[in-house]
CSV table of C-alpha atoms in Angstrom, one decimal:
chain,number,residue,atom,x,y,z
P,1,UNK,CA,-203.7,-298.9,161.3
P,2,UNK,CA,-207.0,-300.4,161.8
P,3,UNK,CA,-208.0,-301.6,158.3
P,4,UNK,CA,-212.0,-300.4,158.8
P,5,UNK,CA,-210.5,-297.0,159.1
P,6,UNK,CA,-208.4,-297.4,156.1
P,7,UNK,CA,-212.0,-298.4,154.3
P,8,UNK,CA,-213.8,-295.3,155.5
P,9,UNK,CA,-210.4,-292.8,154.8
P,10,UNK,CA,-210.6,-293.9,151.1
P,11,UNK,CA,-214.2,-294.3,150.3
P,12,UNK,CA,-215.0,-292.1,147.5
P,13,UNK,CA,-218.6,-291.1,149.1
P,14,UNK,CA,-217.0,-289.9,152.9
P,15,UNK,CA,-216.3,-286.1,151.4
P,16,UNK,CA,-219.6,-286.0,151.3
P,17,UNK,CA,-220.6,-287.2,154.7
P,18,UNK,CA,-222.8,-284.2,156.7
P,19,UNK,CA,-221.0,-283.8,160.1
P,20,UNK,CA,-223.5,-282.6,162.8
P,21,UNK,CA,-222.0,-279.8,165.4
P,22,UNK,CA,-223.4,-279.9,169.2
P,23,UNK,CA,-225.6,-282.6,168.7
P,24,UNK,CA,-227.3,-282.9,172.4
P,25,UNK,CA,-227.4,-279.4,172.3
P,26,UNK,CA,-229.7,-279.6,169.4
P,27,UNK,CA,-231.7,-282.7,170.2
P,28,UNK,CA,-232.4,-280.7,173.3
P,29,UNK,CA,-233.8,-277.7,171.6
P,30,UNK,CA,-235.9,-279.9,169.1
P,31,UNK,CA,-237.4,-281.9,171.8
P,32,UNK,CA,-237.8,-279.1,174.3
P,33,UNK,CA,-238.7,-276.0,171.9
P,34,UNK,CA,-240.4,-277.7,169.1
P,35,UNK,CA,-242.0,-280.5,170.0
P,36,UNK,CA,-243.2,-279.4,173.0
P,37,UNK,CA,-245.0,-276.4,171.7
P,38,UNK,CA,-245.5,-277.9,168.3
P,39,UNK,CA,-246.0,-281.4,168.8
P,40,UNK,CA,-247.7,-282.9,165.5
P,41,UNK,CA,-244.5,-281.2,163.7
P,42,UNK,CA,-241.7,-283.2,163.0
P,43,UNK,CA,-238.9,-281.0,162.7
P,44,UNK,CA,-235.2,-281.8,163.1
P,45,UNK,CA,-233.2,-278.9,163.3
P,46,UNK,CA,-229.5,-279.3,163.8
P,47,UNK,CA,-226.2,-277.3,162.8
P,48,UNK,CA,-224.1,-279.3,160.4
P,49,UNK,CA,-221.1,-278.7,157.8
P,50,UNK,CA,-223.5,-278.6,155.4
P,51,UNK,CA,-224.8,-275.5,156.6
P,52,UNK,CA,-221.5,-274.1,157.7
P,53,UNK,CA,-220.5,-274.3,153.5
P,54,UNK,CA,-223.7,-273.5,152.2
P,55,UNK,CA,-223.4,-269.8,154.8
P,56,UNK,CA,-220.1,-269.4,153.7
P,57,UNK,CA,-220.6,-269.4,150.2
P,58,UNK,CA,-223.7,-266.8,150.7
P,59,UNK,CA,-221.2,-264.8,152.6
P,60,UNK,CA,-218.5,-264.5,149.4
P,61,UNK,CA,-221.2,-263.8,147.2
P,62,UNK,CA,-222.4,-261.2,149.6
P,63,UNK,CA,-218.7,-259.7,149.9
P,64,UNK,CA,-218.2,-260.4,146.4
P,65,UNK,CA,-220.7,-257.5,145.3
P,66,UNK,CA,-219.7,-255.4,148.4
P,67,UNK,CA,-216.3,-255.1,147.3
P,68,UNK,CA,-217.1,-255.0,144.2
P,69,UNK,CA,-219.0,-251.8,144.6
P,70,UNK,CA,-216.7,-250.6,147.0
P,71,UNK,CA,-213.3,-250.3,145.0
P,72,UNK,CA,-215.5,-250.0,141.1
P,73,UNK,CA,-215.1,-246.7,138.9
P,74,UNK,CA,-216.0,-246.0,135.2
P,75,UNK,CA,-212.7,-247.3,134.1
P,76,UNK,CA,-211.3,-250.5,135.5
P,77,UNK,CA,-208.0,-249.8,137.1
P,78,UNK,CA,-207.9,-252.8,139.3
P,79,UNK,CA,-207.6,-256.3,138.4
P,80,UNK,CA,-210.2,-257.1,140.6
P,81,UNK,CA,-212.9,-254.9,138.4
P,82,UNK,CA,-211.4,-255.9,135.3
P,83,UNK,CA,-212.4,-259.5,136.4
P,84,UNK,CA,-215.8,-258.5,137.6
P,85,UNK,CA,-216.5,-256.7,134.7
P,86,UNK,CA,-215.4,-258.7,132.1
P,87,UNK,CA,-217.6,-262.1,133.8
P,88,UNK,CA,-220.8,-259.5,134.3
P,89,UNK,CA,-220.2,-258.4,130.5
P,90,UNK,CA,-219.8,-262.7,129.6
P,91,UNK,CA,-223.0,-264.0,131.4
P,92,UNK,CA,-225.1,-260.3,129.8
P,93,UNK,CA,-224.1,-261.5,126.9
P,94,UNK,CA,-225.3,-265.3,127.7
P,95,UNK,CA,-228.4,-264.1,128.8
P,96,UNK,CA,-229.3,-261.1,126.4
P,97,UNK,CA,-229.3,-263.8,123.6
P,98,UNK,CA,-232.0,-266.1,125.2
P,99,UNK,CA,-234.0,-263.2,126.9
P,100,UNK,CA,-233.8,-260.1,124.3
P,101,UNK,CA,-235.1,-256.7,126.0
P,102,UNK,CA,-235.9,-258.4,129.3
P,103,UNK,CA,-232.5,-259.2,130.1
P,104,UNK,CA,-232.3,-256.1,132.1
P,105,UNK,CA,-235.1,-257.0,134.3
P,106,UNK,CA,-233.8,-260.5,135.2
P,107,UNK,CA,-229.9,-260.2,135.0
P,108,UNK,CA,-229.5,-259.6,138.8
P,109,UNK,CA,-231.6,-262.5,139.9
P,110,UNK,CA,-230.1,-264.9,137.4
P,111,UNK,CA,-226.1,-263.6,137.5
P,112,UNK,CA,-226.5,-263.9,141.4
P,113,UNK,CA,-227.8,-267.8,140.8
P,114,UNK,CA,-224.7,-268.2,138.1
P,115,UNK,CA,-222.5,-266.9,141.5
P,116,UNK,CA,-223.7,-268.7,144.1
P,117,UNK,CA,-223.6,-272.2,142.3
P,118,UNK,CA,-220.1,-271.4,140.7
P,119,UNK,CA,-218.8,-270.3,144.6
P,120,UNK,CA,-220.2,-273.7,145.8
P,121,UNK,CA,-218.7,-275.5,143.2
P,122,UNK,CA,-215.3,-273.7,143.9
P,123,UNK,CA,-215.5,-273.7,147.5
P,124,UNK,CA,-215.9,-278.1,147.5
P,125,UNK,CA,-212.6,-277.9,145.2
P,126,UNK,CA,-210.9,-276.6,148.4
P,127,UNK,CA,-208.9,-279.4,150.2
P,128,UNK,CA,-211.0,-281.0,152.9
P,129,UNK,CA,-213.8,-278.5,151.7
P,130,UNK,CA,-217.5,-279.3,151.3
P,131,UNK,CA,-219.5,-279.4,148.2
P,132,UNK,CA,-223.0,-278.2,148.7
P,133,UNK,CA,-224.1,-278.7,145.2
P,134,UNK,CA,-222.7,-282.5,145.2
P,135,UNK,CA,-226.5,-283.0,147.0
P,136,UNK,CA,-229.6,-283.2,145.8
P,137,UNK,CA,-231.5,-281.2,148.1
P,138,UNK,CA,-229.8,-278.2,147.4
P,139,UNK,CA,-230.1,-278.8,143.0
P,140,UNK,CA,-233.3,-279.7,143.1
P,141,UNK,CA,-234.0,-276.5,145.9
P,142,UNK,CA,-232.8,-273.9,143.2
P,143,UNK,CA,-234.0,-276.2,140.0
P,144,UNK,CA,-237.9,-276.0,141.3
P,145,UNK,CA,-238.0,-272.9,143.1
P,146,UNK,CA,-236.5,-271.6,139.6
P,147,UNK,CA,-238.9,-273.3,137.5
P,148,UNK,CA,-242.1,-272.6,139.7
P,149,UNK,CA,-241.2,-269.3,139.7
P,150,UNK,CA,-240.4,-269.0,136.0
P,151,UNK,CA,-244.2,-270.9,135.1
P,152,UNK,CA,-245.5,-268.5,137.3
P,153,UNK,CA,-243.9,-265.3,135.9
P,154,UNK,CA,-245.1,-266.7,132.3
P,155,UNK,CA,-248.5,-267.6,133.0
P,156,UNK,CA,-249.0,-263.3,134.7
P,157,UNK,CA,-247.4,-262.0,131.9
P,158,UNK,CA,-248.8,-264.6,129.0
P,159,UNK,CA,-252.5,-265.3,130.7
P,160,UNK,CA,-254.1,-268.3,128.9
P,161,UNK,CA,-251.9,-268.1,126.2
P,162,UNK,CA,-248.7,-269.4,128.3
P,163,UNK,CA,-250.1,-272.9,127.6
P,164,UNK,CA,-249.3,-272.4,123.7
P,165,UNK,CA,-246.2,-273.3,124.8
P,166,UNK,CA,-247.3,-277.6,124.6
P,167,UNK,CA,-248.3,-276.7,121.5
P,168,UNK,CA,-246.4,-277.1,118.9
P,169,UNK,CA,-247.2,-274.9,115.6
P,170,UNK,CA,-247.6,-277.0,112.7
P,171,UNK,CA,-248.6,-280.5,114.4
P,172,UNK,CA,-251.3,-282.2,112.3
P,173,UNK,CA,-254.7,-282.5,114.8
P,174,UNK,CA,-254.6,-285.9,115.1
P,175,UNK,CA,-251.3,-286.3,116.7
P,176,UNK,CA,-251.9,-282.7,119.0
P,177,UNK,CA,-253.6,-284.5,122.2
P,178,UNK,CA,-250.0,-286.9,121.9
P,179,UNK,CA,-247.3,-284.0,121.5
P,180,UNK,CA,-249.0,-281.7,123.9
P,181,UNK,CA,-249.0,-285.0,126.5
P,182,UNK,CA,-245.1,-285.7,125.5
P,183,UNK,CA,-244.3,-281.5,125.9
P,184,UNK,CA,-246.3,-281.4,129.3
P,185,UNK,CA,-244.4,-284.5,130.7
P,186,UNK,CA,-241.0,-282.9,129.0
P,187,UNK,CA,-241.4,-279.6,131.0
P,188,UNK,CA,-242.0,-281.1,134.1
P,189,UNK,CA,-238.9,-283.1,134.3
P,190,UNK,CA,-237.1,-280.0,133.1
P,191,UNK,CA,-235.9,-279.0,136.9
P,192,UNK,CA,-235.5,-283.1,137.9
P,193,UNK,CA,-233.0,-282.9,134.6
P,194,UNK,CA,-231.6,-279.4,135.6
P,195,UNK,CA,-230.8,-280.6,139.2
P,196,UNK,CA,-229.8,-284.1,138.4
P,197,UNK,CA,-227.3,-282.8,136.0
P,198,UNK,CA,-225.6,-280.6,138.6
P,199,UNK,CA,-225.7,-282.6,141.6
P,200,UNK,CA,-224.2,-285.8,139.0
P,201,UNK,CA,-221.2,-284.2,137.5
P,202,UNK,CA,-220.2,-282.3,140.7
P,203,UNK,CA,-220.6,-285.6,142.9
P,204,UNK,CA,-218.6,-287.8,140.4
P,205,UNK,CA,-215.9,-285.2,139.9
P,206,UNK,CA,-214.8,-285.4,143.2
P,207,UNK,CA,-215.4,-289.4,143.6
P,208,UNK,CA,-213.1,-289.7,140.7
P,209,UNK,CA,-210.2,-287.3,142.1
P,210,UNK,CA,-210.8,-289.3,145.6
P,211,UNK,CA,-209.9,-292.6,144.0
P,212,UNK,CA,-207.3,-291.6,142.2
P,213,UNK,CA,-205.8,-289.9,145.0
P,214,UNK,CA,-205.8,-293.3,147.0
P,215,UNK,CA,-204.4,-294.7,143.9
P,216,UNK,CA,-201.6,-292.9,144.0
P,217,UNK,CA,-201.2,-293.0,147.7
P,218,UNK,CA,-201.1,-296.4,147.5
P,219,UNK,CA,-198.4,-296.2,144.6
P,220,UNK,CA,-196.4,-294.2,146.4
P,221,UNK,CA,-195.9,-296.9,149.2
P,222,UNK,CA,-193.5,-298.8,147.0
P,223,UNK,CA,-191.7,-295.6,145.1
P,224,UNK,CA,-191.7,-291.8,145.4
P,225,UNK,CA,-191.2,-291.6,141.4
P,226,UNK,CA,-193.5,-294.6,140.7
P,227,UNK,CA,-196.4,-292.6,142.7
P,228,UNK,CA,-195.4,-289.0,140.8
P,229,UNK,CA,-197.0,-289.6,137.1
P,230,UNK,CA,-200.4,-290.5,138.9
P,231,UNK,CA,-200.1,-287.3,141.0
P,232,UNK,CA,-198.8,-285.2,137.9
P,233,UNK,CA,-202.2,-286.5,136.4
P,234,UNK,CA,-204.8,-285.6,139.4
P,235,UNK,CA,-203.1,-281.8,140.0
P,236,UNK,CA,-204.1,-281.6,135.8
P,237,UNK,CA,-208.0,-283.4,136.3
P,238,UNK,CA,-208.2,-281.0,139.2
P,239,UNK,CA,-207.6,-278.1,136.9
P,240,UNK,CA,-210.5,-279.5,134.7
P,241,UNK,CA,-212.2,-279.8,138.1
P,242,UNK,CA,-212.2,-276.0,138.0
P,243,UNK,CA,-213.5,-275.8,134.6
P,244,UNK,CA,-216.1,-278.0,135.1
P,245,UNK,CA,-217.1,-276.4,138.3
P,246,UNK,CA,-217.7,-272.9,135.6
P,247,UNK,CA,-219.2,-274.8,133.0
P,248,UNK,CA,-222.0,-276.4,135.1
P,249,UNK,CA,-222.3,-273.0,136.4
P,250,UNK,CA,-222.5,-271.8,133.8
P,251,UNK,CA,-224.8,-274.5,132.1
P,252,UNK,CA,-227.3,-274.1,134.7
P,253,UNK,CA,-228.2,-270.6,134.1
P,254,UNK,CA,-228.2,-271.0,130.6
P,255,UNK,CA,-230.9,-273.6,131.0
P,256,UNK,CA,-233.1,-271.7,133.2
P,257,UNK,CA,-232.6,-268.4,131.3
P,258,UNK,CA,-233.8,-270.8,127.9
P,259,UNK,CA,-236.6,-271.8,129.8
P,260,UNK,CA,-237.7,-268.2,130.7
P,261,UNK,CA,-237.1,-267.3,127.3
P,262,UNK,CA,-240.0,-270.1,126.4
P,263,UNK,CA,-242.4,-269.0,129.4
P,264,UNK,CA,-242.1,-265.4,128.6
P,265,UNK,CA,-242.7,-266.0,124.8
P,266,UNK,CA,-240.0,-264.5,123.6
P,267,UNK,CA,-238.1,-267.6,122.6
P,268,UNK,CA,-238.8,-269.8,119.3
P,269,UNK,CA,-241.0,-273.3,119.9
């Protein structure tokens, strides 16, 4: 076997490599469609497996509340509804603690956002799956539009008085122009931190279950049993694949329901 295949097989970083579908079929349509009636835009639109994963995981959220509504009564009698109602009654709970009475108003936006990243983190644990939230484009997508939306929601609902929130009560007036610089500076990294933190455990989760996987591949070479206490270990990281893939989840919304809490007021500073 040629050894520069053998490179690429095992590289940690080729799960992640985007694999484009029909690609003269799209360079066609971006020359002849776009450019030709649009021709100071630079747009290159193409279908990849990116895509493919990230529409598949809005489909199963999507059939997710269908059937959920579908099969639900006022008593669980299904397992299914039992599951659904005990993880809708888990992340109220998360958020009713951070958000207070308006819990209510955002629970739908915000539980939808808990299932969406938990499917794409579940969905990239599949084997020769895709994980969507191992990029930066998509974190960082839901960590600004989040926070942008959240500043805005806080600044119609708080007027002028949103921007009490870089400042601090109790700082002596000498050191007030300092803080409020460090807590303008701190909230804007917020959604560079909340993206970076998703996109970074996700991404070297799977690196690490792709080396060891070689590892043991390669053990395995000289002896079936010699290879079996390395695999015995990987089947048990990829079960704390699965809770990580919940607790980053699950991290992220608590974050962003924290920071509503602080733009709508309602949480201490």
């Amino acid at each position: 076997m040629d050894v520069k295949f053998l490179e690429i097989f095992f590289s940690p970083l080729e799960q992640f490599k985007i694999t484009v579908f029909f690609p003269q079929l799209f360079d066609y349509l971006n020359y002849y469609i776009v450019f030709s009636h649009y021709e100071t835009m630079l747009i290159d639109v193409y279908f990849t497996s990116f895509f493919i994963y990230l529409f598949f995981s809005f489909f199963t959220l999507f059939f997710f509340f269908s059937f959920y509504i579908k099969v639900s009564l006022i008593i669980p009698n299904t397992n299914w509804q039992y599951f659904c109602e005990t993880l809708y009654n888990f992340i109220y709970g998360v958020l009713s603690q951070q958000l207070g009475k308006d819990t209510n108003f955002f629970f739908s936006l915000i539980f939808s956002l808990f299932l969406f990243i938990l499917i794409c983190n579940f969905v990239g644990m599949i084997p020769y799956g895709f994980t969507s939230t191992a990029f930066l484009i998509e974190t960082f997508t839901l960590s600004f539009s989040f926070l942008i939306a959240i500043n805005i929601i806080g600044f119609q609902i708080q007027g002028i008085h949103f921007f009490d929130l870089f400042v601090p009560k109790g700082v002596p007036q000498v050191l007030l122009p300092f803080i409020v610089f460090i807590e303008f500076i701190s909230h804007m990294i917020k959604p560079v931190s909340l993206g970076v933190r998703l996109f970074a455990n996700l991404m070297s989760g799977h690196s690490l279950l792709n080396i060891l996987s070689g590892f043991v591949i390669s053990l395995s070479k000289f002896h079936f049993f010699i290879g079996l206490i390395p695999f015995c270990v990987i089947v048990l990281i990829c079960f704390l694949e699965l809770g990580i893939a919940f607790l980053q989840a699950y991290v992220f919304i608590t974050l962003v329901s924290i920071y509503l809490s602080d733009s709508l007021g309602s949480g201490s500073h």
